[in-house]
Short mmCIF file of C-alpha atoms and ligand atoms in Angstrom, two decimals:
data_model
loop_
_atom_site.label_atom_id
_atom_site.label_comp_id
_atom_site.label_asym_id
_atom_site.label_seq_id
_atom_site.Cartn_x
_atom_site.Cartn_y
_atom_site.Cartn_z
CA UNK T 608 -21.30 -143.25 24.44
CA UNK T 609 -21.86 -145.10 28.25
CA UNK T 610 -24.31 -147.86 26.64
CA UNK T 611 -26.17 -150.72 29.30
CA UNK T 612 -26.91 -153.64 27.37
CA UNK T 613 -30.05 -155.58 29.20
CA UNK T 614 -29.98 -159.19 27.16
CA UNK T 615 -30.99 -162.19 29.55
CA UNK T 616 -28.92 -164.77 26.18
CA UNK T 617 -25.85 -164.50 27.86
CA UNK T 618 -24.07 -165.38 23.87
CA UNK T 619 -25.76 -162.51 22.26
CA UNK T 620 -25.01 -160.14 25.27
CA UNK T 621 -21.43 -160.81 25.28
CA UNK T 622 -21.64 -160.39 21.51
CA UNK T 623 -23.20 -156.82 21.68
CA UNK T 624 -20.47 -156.07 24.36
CA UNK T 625 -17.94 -156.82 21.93
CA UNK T 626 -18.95 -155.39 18.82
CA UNK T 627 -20.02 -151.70 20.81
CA UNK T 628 -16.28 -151.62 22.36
CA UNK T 629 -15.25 -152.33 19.29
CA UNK T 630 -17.07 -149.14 18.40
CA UNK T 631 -15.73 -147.30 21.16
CA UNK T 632 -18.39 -147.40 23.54
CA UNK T 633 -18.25 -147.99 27.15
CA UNK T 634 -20.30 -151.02 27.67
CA UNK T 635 -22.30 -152.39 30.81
CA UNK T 636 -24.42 -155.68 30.45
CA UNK T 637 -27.08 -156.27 33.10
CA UNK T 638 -29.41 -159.37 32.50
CA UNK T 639 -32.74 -158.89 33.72
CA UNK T 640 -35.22 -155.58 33.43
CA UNK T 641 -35.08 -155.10 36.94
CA UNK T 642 -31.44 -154.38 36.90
CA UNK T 643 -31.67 -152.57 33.73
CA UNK T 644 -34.22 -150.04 35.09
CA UNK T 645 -32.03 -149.42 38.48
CA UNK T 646 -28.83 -149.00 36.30
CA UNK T 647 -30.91 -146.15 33.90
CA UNK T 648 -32.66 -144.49 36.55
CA UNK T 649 -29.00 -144.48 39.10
CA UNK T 650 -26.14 -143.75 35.93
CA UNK T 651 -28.42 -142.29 33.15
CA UNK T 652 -26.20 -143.45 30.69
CA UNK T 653 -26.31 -142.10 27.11
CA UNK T 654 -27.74 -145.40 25.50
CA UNK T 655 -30.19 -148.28 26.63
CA UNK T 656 -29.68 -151.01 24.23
CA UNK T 657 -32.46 -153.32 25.45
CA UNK T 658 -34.05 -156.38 25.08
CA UNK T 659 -37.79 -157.23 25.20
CA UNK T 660 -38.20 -160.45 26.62
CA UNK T 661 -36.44 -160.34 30.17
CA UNK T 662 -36.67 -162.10 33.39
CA UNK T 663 -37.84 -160.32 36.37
CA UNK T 664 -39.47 -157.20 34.38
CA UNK T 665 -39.97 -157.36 30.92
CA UNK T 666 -38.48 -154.49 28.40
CA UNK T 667 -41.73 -152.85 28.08
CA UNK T 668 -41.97 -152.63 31.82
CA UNK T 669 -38.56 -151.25 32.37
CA UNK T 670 -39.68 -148.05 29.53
CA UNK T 671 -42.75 -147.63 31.67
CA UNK T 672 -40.57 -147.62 34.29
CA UNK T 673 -37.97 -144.63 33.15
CA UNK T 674 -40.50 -143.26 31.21
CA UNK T 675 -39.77 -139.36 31.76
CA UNK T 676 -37.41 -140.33 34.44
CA UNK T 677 -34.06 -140.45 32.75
CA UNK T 678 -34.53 -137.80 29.95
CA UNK T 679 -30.70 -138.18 28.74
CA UNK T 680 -30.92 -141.82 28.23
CA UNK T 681 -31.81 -142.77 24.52
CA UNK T 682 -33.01 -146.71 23.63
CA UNK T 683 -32.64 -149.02 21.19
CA UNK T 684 -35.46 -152.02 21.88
CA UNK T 685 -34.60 -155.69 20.34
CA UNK T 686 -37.05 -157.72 19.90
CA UNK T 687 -37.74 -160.69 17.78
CA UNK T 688 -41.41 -159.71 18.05
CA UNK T 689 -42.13 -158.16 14.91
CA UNK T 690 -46.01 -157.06 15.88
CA UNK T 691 -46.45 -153.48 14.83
CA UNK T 692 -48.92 -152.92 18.37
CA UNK T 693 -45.80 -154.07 20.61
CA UNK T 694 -42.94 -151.64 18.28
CA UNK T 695 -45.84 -148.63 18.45
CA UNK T 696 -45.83 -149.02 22.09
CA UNK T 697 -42.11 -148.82 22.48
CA UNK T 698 -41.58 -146.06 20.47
CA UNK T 699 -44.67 -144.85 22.68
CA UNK T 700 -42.89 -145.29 26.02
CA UNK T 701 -40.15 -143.44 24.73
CA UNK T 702 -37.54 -146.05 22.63
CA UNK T 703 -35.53 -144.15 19.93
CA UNK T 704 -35.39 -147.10 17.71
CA UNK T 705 -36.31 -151.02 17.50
CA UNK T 706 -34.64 -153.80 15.66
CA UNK T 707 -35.79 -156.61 14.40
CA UNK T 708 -33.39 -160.29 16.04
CA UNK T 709 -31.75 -161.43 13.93
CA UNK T 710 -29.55 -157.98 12.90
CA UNK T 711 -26.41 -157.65 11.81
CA UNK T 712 -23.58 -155.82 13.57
CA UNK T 713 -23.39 -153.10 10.82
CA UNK T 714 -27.03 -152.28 11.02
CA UNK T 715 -26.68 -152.17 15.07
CA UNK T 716 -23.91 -149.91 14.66
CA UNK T 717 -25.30 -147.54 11.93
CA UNK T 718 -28.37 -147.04 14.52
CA UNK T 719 -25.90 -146.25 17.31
CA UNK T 720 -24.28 -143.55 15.14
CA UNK T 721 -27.85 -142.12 14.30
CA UNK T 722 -28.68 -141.95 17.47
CA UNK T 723 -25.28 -140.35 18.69
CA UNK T 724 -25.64 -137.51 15.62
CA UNK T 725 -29.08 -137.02 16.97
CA UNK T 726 -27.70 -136.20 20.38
CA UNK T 727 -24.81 -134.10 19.28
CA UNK T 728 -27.38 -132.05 17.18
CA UNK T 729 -30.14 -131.38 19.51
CA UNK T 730 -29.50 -129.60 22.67
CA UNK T 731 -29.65 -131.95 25.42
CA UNK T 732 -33.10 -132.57 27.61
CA UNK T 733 -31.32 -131.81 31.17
CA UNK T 734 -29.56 -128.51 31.26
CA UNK T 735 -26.96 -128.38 34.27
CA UNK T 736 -24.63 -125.69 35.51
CA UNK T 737 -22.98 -126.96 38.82
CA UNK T 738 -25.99 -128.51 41.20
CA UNK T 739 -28.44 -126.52 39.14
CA UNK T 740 -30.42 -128.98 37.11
CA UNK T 741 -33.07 -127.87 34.65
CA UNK T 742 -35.17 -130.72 32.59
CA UNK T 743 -36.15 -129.16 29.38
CA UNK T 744 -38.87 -132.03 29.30
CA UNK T 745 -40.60 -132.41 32.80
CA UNK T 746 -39.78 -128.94 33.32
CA UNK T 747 -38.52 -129.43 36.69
CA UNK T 748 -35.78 -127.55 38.05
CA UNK T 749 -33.71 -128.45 41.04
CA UNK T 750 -30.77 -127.40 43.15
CA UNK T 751 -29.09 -129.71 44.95
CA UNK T 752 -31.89 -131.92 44.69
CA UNK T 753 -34.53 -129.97 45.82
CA UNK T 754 -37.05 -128.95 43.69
CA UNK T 755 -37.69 -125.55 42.52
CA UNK T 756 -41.26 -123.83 41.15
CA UNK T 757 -41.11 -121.20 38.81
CA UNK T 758 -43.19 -119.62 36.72
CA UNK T 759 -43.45 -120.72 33.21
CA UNK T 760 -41.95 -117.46 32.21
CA UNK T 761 -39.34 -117.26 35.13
CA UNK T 762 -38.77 -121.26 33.43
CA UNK T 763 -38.09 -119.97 30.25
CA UNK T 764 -35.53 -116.59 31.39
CA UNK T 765 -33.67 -119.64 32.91
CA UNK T 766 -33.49 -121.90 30.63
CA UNK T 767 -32.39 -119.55 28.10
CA UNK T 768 -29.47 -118.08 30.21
CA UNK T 769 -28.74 -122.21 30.61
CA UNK T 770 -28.59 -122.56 27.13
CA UNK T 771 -26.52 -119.83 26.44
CA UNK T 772 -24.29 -120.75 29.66
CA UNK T 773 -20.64 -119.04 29.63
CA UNK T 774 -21.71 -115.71 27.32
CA UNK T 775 -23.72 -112.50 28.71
CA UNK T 776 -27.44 -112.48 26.86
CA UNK T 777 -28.51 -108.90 26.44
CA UNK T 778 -32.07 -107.71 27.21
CA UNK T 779 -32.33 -107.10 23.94
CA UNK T 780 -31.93 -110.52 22.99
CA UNK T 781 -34.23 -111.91 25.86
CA UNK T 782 -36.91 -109.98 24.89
CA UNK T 783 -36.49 -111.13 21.68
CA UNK T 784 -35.72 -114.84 22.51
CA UNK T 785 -38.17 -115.28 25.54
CA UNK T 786 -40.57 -112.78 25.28
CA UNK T 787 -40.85 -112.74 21.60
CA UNK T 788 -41.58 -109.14 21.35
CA UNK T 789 -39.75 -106.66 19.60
CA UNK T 790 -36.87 -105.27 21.65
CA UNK T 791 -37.78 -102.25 23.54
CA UNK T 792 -35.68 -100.52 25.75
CA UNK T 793 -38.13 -98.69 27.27
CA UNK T 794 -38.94 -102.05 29.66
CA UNK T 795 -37.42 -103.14 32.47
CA UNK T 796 -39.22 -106.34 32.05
CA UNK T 797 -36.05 -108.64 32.22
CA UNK T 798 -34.76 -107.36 35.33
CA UNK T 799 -38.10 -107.51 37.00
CA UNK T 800 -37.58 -111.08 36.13
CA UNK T 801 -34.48 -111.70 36.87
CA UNK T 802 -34.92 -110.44 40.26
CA UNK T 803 -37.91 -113.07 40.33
CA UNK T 804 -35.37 -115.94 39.84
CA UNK T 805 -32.88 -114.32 42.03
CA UNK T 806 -35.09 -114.46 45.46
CA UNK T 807 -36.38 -118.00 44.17
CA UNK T 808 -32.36 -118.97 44.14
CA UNK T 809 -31.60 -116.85 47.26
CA UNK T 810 -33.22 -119.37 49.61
CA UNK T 811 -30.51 -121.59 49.06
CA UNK T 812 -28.07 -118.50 49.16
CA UNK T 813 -28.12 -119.00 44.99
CA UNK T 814 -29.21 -115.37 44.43
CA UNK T 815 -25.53 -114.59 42.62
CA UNK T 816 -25.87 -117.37 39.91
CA UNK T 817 -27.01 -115.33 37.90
CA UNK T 818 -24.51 -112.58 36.92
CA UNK T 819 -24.96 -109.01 36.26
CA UNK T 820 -22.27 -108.18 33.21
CA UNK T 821 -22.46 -104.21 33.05
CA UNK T 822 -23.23 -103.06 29.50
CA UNK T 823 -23.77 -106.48 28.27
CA UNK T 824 -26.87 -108.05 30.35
CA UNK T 825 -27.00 -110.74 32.39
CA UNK T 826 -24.87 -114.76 32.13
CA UNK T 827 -24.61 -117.95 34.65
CA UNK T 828 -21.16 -119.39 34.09
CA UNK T 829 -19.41 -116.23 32.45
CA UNK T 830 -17.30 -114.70 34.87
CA UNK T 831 -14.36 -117.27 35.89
CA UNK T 832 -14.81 -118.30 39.23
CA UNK T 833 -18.06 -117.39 39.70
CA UNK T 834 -19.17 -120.38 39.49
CA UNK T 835 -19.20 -121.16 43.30
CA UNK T 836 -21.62 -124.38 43.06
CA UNK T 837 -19.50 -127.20 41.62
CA UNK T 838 -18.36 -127.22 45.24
CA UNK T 839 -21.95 -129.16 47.34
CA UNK T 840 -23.22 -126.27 48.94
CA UNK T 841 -25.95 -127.67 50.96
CA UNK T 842 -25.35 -129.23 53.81
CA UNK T 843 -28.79 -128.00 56.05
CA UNK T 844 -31.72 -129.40 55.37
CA UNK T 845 -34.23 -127.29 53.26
CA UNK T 846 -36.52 -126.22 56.17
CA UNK T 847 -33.25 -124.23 58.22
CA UNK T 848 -32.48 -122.48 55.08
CA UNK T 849 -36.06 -121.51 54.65
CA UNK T 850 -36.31 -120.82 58.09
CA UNK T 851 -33.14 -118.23 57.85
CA UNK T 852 -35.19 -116.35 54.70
CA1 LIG C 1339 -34.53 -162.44 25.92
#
């Protein structure tokens, strides 16, 4: 995993930075909060390993601070604070996990690996194909950095097809999946919906993301090379391409 270690005891941070290498991880060390929240919020790295008594902003301050905004980053607090109130509000702000200074490198470690199983398991938060960015946890969607509004149905069609990216979904299945209703083909639902996402996606010339596979639904990311958007697309500023619509 990319782990930032934010530890102000310059001894113990070089420690940690040893003993995760040794682990395999790639390792950062930043020593106060505020550099610690600017080095979340800018790399999103997998793993904030973080302390909470820092200079500048404290630990708590720097959750508050990516609180929400850096849904792929898990945490790890360290504290020598053992005051339930202080771990409930960690956990609150969003921390994974807390440990208790002094810990040994085993029990660091064994956390790390819990946390990494936990993140190969579950699907991840931010769902991405090429500039397309979906947060399964704000709910926001954006395309080259500008923010899309659907619908919270037109939300779920995509996220679905995101989740399934590189294999056609029938309708069948989408029915099923998003509309939880028995699969009817006597609707034509889906591809009233579809087309919903497809004019949302067509202001930025996006309309062909989502791929019609005849006889087996519809995909993003199935055909090869149609995937068009790892290439920055946008170069106008929103209000020209709206303005061409
Ligand atoms: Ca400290």
């Amino acid at each position: 995993m990319n782990v930032v270690v934010a530890e102000d005891n310059v001894a113990l941070a070089a420690f940690l930075h040893r003993a995760l290498e040794k682990e395999g991880h790639q390792v950062h060390c930043v020593p106060d909060g505020a550099q610690a929240r600017d080095y979340v919020l800018e790399h999103q790295p997998d793993l904030l390993i973080l302390d909470l008594g820092l200079p500048v902003l404290s630990g708590v301050d720097v959750l508050r601070a990516i609180d929400g905004r850096a849904a792929n980053t898990s945490a790890i607090v360290l504290s020598g604070l053992t005051d339930l109130a202080v771990k409930l509000e960690c956990l609150n702000l969003g921390a994974d996990d807390y440990l208790t200074k002094p810990f040994s490198t085993q029990e660091l470690n064994a956390r790390c690996r819990a946390i990494r199983r936990r993140r190969v398991d579950t699907p991840s938060a931010v769902l991405r194909h090429g500039e397309l960015l979906l947060n399964r946890m704000t709910r926001e969607v954006t395309l080259s950095e500008h923010q899309l509004e659907f619908t919270t149905k037109e939300f779920a069609l995509l996220e679905y097809l995101l989740l399934k990216r590189g294999r056609p979904v029938s309708r069948q299945e989408l029915l099923k999946q998003v509309w939880r209703v028995m699969p009817d083909a006597g609707t034509n639902v889906v591809d009233v919906y579809i087309n919903y996402l497809r004019r949302k996606l067509a202001v930025f010339e996006k309309s062909d993301l989502i791929e019609t596979l005849r006889g087996e639904g519809y995909g993003i990311g199935v055909r090869p090379g149609a995937d068009a958007l790892q290439t920055p697309a946008l170069h106008l500023p929103l209000f020209s391409r709206v303005g061409v619509v």
